CSV table of C-alpha atoms in Angstrom, one decimal:
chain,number,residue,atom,x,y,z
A,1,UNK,CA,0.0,0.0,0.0
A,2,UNK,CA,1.2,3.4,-1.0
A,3,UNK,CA,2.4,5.3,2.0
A,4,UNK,CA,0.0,9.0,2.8
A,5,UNK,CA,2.9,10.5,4.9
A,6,UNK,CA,4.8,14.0,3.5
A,7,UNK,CA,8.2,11.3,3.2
A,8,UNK,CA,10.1,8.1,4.2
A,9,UNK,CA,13.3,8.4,5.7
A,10,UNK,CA,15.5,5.5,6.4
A,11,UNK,CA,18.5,5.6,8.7
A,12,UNK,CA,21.8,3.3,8.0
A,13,UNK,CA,24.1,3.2,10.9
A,14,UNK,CA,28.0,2.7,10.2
A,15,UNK,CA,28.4,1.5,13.8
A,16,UNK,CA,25.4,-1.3,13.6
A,17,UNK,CA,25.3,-1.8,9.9
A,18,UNK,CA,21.0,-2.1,10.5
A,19,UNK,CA,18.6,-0.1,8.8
A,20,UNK,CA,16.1,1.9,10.1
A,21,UNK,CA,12.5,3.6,8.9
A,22,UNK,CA,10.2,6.3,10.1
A,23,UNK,CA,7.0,8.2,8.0
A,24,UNK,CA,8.0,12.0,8.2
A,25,UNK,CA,6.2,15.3,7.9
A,26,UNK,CA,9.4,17.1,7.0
A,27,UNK,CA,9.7,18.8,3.3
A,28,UNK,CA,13.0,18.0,1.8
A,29,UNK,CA,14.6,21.2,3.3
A,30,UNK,CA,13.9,20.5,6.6
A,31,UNK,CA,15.3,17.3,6.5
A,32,UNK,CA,18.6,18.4,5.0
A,33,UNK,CA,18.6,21.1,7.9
A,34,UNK,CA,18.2,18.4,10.4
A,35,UNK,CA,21.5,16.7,9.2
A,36,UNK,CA,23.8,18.9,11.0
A,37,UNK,CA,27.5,18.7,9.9
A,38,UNK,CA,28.0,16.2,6.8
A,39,UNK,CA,27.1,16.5,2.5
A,40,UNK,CA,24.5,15.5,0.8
A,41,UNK,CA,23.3,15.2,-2.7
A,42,UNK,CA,19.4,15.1,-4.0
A,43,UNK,CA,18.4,13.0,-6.9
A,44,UNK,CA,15.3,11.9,-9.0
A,45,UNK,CA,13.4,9.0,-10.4
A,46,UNK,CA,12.2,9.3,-14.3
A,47,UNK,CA,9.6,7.2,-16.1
A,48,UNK,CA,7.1,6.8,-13.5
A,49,UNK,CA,9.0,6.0,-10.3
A,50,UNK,CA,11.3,3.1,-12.0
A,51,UNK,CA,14.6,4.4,-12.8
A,52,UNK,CA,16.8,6.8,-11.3
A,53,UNK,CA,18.1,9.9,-13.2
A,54,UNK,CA,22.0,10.1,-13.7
A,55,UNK,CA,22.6,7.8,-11.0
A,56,UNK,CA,26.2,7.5,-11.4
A,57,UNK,CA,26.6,11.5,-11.5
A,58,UNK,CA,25.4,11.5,-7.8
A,59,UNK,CA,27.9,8.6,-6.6
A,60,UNK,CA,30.7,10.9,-8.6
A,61,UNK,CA,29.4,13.7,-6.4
A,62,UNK,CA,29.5,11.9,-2.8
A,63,UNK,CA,32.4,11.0,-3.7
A,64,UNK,CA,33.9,14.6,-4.6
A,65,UNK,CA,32.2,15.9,-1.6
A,66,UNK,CA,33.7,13.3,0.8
A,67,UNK,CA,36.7,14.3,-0.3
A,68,UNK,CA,36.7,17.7,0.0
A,69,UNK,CA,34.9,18.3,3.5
A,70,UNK,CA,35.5,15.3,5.0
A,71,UNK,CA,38.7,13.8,6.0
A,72,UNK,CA,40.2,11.0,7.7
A,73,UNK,CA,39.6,12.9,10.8
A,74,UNK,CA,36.1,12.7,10.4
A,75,UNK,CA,36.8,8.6,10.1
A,76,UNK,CA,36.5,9.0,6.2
A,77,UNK,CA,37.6,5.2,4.6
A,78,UNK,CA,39.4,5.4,1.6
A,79,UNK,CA,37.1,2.7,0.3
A,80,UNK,CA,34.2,6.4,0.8
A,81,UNK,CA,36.2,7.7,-2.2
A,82,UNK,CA,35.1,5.5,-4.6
A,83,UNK,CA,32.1,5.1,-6.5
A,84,UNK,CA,31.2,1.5,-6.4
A,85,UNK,CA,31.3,1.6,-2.5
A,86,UNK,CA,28.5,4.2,-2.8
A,87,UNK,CA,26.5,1.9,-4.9
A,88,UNK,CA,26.2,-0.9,-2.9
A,89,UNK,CA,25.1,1.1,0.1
A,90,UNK,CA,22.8,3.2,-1.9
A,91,UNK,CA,20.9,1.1,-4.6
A,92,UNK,CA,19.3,-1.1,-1.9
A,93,UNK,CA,18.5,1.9,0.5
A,94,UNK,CA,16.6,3.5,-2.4
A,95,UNK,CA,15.4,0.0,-3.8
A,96,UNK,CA,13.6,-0.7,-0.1
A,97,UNK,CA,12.5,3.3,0.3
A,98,UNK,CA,10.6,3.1,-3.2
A,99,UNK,CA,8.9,-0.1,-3.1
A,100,UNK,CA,8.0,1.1,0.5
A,101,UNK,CA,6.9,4.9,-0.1
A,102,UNK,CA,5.9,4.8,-4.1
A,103,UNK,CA,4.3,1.3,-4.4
A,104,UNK,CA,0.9,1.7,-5.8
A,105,UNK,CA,1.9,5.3,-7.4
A,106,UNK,CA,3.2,6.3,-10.9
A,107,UNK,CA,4.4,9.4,-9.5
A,108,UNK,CA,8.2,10.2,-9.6
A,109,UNK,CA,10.0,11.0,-6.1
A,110,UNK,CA,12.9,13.2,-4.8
A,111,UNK,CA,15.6,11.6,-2.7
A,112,UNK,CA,17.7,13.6,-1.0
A,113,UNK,CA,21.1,11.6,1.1
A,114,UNK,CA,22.8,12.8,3.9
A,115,UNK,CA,26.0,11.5,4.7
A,116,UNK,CA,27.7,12.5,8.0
A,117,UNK,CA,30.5,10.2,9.9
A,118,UNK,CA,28.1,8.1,11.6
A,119,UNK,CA,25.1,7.1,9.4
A,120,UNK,CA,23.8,7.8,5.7
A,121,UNK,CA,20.3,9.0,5.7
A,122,UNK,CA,18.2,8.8,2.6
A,123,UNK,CA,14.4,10.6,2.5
A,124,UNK,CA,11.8,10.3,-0.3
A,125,UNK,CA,9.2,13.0,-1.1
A,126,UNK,CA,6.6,12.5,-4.2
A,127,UNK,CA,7.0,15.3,-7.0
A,128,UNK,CA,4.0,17.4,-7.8
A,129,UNK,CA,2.7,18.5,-10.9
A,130,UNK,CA,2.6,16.2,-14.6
A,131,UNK,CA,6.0,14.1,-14.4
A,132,UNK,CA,6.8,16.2,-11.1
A,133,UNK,CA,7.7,19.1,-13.5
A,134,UNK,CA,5.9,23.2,-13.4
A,135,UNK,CA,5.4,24.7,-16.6
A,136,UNK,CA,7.4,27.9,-15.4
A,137,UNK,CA,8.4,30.4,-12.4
A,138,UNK,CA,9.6,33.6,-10.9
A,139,UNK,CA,13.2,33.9,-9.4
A,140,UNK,CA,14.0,36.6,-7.2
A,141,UNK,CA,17.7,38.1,-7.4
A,142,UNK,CA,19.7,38.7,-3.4
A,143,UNK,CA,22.9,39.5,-3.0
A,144,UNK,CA,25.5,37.0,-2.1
A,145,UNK,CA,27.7,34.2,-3.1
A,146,UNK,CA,28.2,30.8,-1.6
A,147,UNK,CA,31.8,29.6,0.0
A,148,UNK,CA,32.7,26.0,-1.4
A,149,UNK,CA,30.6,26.0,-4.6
A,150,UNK,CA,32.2,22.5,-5.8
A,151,UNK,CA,31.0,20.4,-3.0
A,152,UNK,CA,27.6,19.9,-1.6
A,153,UNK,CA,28.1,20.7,2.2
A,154,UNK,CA,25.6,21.1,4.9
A,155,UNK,CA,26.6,23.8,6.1
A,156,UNK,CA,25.6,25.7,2.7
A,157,UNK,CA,22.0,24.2,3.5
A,158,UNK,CA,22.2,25.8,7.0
A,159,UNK,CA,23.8,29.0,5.6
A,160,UNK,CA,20.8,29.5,3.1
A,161,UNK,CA,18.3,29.2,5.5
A,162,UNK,CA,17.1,32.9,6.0
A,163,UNK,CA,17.5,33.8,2.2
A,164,UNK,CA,15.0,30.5,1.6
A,165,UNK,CA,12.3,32.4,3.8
A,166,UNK,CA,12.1,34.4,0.8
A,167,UNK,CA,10.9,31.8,-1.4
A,168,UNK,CA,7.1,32.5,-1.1
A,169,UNK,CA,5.0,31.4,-4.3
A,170,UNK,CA,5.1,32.4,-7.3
A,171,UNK,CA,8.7,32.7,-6.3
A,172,UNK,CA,10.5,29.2,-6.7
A,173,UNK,CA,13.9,30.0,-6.3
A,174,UNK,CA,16.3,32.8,-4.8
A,175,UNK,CA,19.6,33.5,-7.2
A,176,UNK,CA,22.5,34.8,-6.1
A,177,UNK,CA,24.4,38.0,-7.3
A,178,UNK,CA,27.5,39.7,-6.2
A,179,UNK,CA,30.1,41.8,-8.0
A,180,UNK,CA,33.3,39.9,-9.2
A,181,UNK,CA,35.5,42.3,-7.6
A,182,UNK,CA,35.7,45.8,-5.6
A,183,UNK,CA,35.0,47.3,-8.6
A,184,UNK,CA,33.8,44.7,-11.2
A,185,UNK,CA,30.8,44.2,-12.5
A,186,UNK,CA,27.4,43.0,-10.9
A,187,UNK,CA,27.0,39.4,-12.0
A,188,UNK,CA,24.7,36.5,-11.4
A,189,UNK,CA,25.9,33.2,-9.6
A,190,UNK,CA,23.6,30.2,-9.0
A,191,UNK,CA,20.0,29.4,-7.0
A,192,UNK,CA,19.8,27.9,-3.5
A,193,UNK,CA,19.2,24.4,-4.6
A,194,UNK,CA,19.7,25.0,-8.7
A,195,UNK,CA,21.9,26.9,-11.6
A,196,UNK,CA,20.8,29.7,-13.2
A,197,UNK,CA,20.7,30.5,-16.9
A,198,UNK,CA,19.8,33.0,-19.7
A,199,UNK,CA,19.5,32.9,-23.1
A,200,UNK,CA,20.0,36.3,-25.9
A,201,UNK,CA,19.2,36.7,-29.1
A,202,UNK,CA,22.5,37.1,-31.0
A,203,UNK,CA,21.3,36.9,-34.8
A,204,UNK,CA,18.1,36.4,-37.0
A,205,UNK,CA,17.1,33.9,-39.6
A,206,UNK,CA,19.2,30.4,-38.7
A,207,UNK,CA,17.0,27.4,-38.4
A,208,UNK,CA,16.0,25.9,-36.3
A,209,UNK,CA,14.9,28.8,-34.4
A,210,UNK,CA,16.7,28.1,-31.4
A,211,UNK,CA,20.0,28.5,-33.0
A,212,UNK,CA,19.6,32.2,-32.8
A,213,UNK,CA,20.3,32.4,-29.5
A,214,UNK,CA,23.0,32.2,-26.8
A,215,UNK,CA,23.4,30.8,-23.3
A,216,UNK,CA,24.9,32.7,-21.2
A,217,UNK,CA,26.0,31.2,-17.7
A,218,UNK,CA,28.2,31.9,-14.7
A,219,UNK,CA,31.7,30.6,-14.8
A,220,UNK,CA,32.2,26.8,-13.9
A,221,UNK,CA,34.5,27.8,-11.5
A,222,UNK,CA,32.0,29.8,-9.9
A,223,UNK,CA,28.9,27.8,-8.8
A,224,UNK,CA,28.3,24.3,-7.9
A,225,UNK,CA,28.4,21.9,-11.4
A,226,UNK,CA,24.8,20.4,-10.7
A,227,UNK,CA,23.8,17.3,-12.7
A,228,UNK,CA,21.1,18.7,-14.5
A,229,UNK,CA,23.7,21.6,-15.6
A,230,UNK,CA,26.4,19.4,-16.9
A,231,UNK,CA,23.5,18.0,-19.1
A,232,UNK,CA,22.5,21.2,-20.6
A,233,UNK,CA,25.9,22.2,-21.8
A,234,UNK,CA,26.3,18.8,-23.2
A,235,UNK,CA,23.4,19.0,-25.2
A,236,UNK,CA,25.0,22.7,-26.3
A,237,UNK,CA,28.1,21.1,-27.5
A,238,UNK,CA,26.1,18.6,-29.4
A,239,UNK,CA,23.7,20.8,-30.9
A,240,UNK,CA,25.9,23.7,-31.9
A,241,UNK,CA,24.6,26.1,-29.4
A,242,UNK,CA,26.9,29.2,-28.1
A,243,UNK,CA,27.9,29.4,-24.7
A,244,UNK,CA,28.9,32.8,-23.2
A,245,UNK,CA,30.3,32.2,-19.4
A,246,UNK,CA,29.5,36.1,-18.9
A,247,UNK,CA,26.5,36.6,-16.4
A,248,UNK,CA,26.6,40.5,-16.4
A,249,UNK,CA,23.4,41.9,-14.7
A,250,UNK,CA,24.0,45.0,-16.1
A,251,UNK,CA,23.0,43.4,-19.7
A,252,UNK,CA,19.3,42.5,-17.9
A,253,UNK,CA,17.4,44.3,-20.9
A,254,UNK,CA,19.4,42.3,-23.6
A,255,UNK,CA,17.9,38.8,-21.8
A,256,UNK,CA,15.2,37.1,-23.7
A,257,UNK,CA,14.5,34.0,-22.0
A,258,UNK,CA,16.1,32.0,-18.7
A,259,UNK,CA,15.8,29.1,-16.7
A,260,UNK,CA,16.4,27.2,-13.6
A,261,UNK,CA,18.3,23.8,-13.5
A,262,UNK,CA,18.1,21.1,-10.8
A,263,UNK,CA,17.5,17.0,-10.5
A,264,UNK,CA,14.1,17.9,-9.5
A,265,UNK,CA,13.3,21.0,-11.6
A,266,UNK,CA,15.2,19.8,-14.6
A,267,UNK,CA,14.8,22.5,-16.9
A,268,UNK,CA,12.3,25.4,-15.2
A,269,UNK,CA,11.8,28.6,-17.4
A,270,UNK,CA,11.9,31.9,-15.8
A,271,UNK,CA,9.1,33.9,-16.5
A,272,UNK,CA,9.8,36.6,-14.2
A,273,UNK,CA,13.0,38.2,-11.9
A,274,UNK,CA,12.2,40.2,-9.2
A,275,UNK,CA,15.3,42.4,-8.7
A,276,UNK,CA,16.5,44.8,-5.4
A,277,UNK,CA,14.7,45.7,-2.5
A,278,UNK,CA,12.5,47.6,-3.9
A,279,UNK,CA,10.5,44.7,-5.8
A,280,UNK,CA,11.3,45.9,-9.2
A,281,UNK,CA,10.4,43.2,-11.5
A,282,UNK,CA,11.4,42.7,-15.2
A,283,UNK,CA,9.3,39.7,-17.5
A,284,UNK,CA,11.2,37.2,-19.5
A,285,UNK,CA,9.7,35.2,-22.3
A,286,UNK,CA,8.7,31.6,-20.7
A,287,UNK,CA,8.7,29.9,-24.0
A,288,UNK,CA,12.0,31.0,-25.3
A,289,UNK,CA,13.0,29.1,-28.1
A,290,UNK,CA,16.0,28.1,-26.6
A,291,UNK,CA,15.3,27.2,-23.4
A,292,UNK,CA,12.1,25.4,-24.7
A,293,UNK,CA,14.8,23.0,-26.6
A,294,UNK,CA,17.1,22.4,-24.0
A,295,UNK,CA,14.2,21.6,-21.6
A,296,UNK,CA,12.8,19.3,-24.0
A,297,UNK,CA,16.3,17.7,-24.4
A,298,UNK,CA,16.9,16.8,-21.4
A,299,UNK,CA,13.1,15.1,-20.7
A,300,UNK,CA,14.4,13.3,-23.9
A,301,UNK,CA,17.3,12.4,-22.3
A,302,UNK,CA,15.9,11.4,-19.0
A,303,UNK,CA,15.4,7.6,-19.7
A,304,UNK,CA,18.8,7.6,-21.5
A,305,UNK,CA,20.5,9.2,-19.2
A,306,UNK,CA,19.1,7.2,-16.0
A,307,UNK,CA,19.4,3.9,-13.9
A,308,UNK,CA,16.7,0.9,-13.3
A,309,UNK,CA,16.8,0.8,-9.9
């Protein structure tokens, strides 16, 4: 029987090597806040609830963050830094949590993992909307930049608390901006939980339609390298498509289109950015031609790109 509650957590204990289970309340935030010192990653299932999307990508990531955060101090095993390790501890976890919380549902879920030097901690929450997916948003831009970006650290959940109070609907996500330098220009960074893109028109007449355009994005050596946003500038490369790592806020009226990236928004257009702290807001188109391929891309890409769990 499908479960009612908000989410399933399980609970795997280093010292005991047992497994336990509890039906939560908590939304996916406030179970990442609950973790306390550690790193986590969140992932997906595609096609119904039966595969999970770019598996491997999130073992890669563990493993990355372990590595930078962590340390032997924290009673980090070398045997933590590799991928296969992460495999066999995971795929049953989220095997068991799935049958147990989606059984009887077509929906997809989210599944967020905590890892901390004393237990792993996997929680499952349903996706809402058709294939878990919104048909657009608002993004409001604050000021600030996150220490880290390469690895997914709890303390960045914790730090981003306050500036996720601020995510009220319509709003969906809060995006970061800061100036380069003392006296550099004002440019965008990355969301609380996502990356952060926009698309320009650059010339007229090339087919198809989307060609026209360029994606413009934050430097890689900026922002966390989320899954979703490794995707989209592979699907670039392949498809001919510029990419302009110059996220200039000052160009704001040249912007046609952008979009938010995650494993459980995918790709999210941007229909609207509320800017500074007086509200101002300035409209974007939603169905950009661009972003309306890329998006479409990577649903394409989804069964491809993921793991039968």
């Amino acid at each position: 029987m499908m479960s009612t509650s908000a989410s399933l957590i399980l609970d795997y204990s280093y010292a005991t090597s047992q497994v336990t289970e509890h039906e939560s309340e908590m939304s996916a935030s406030e179970f990442m806040l609950s973790g306390g010192d550690g790193i986590y990653t969140a992932m997906r299932t595609v096609c119904h609830g039966t595969r999970l999307f770019l598996f491997d990508d999130h073992l890669q990531r563990i493993c990355k963050s372990h590595s930078v955060m962590l340390s032997k101090e924290d009673g980090v095993r070398q045997e933590q830094l590799d991928t296969e390790y992460w495999r066999g501890l995971l795929a049953p976890l989220i095997r068991r949590g799935l049958n147990r919380f989606g059984s009887g549902s077509d929906q997809d879920s989210k599944i967020t993992v905590l890892v901390d030097k004393n237990r792993v901690a996997v929680q499952f929450v349903r996706l809402l909307g058709p294939n878990g997916l919104d048909p657009s948003c608002w993004v409001k831009f604050v000021s600030g930049r996150r220490d880290h970006p390469e690895a997914k650290s709890l303390q960045w959940v914790h730090d981003r608390e306050a500036l996720e109070r601020l995510i009220v609907p319509p709003i969906n996500e809060v995006v970061l901006i800061e100036h380069d330098s003392k006296d550099g220009p004002l440019r965008f960074y990355e969301g609380l939980s996502s990356n952060f893109f926009v698309t320009r028109r650059v010339s007229l007449g090339r087919q198809p339609e989307y060609l026209n355009f360029q994606l413009l994005s934050a430097p890689l050596d900026s922002v966390l390298l989320g899954t979703v946003m490794k995707l989209v500038l592979q699907i670039c490369e392949r498809d001919g498509i510029s990419v302009r790592y110059a996220p200039e806020f000052d160009a704001l009226d040249s912007w046609n289109g952008a979009f938010v990236s995650s494993t459980s928004r995918l790709v999210l257009p941007v229909s609207r950015i509320i800017c500074g702290e007086d509200g101002r807001q300035h409209t974007l188109n939603a169905s950009d031609p661009l972003v309306m391929h890329l998006r479409e891309s990577v649903r394409k890409m989804a069964k491809e790109k993921s793991t039968q769990i």
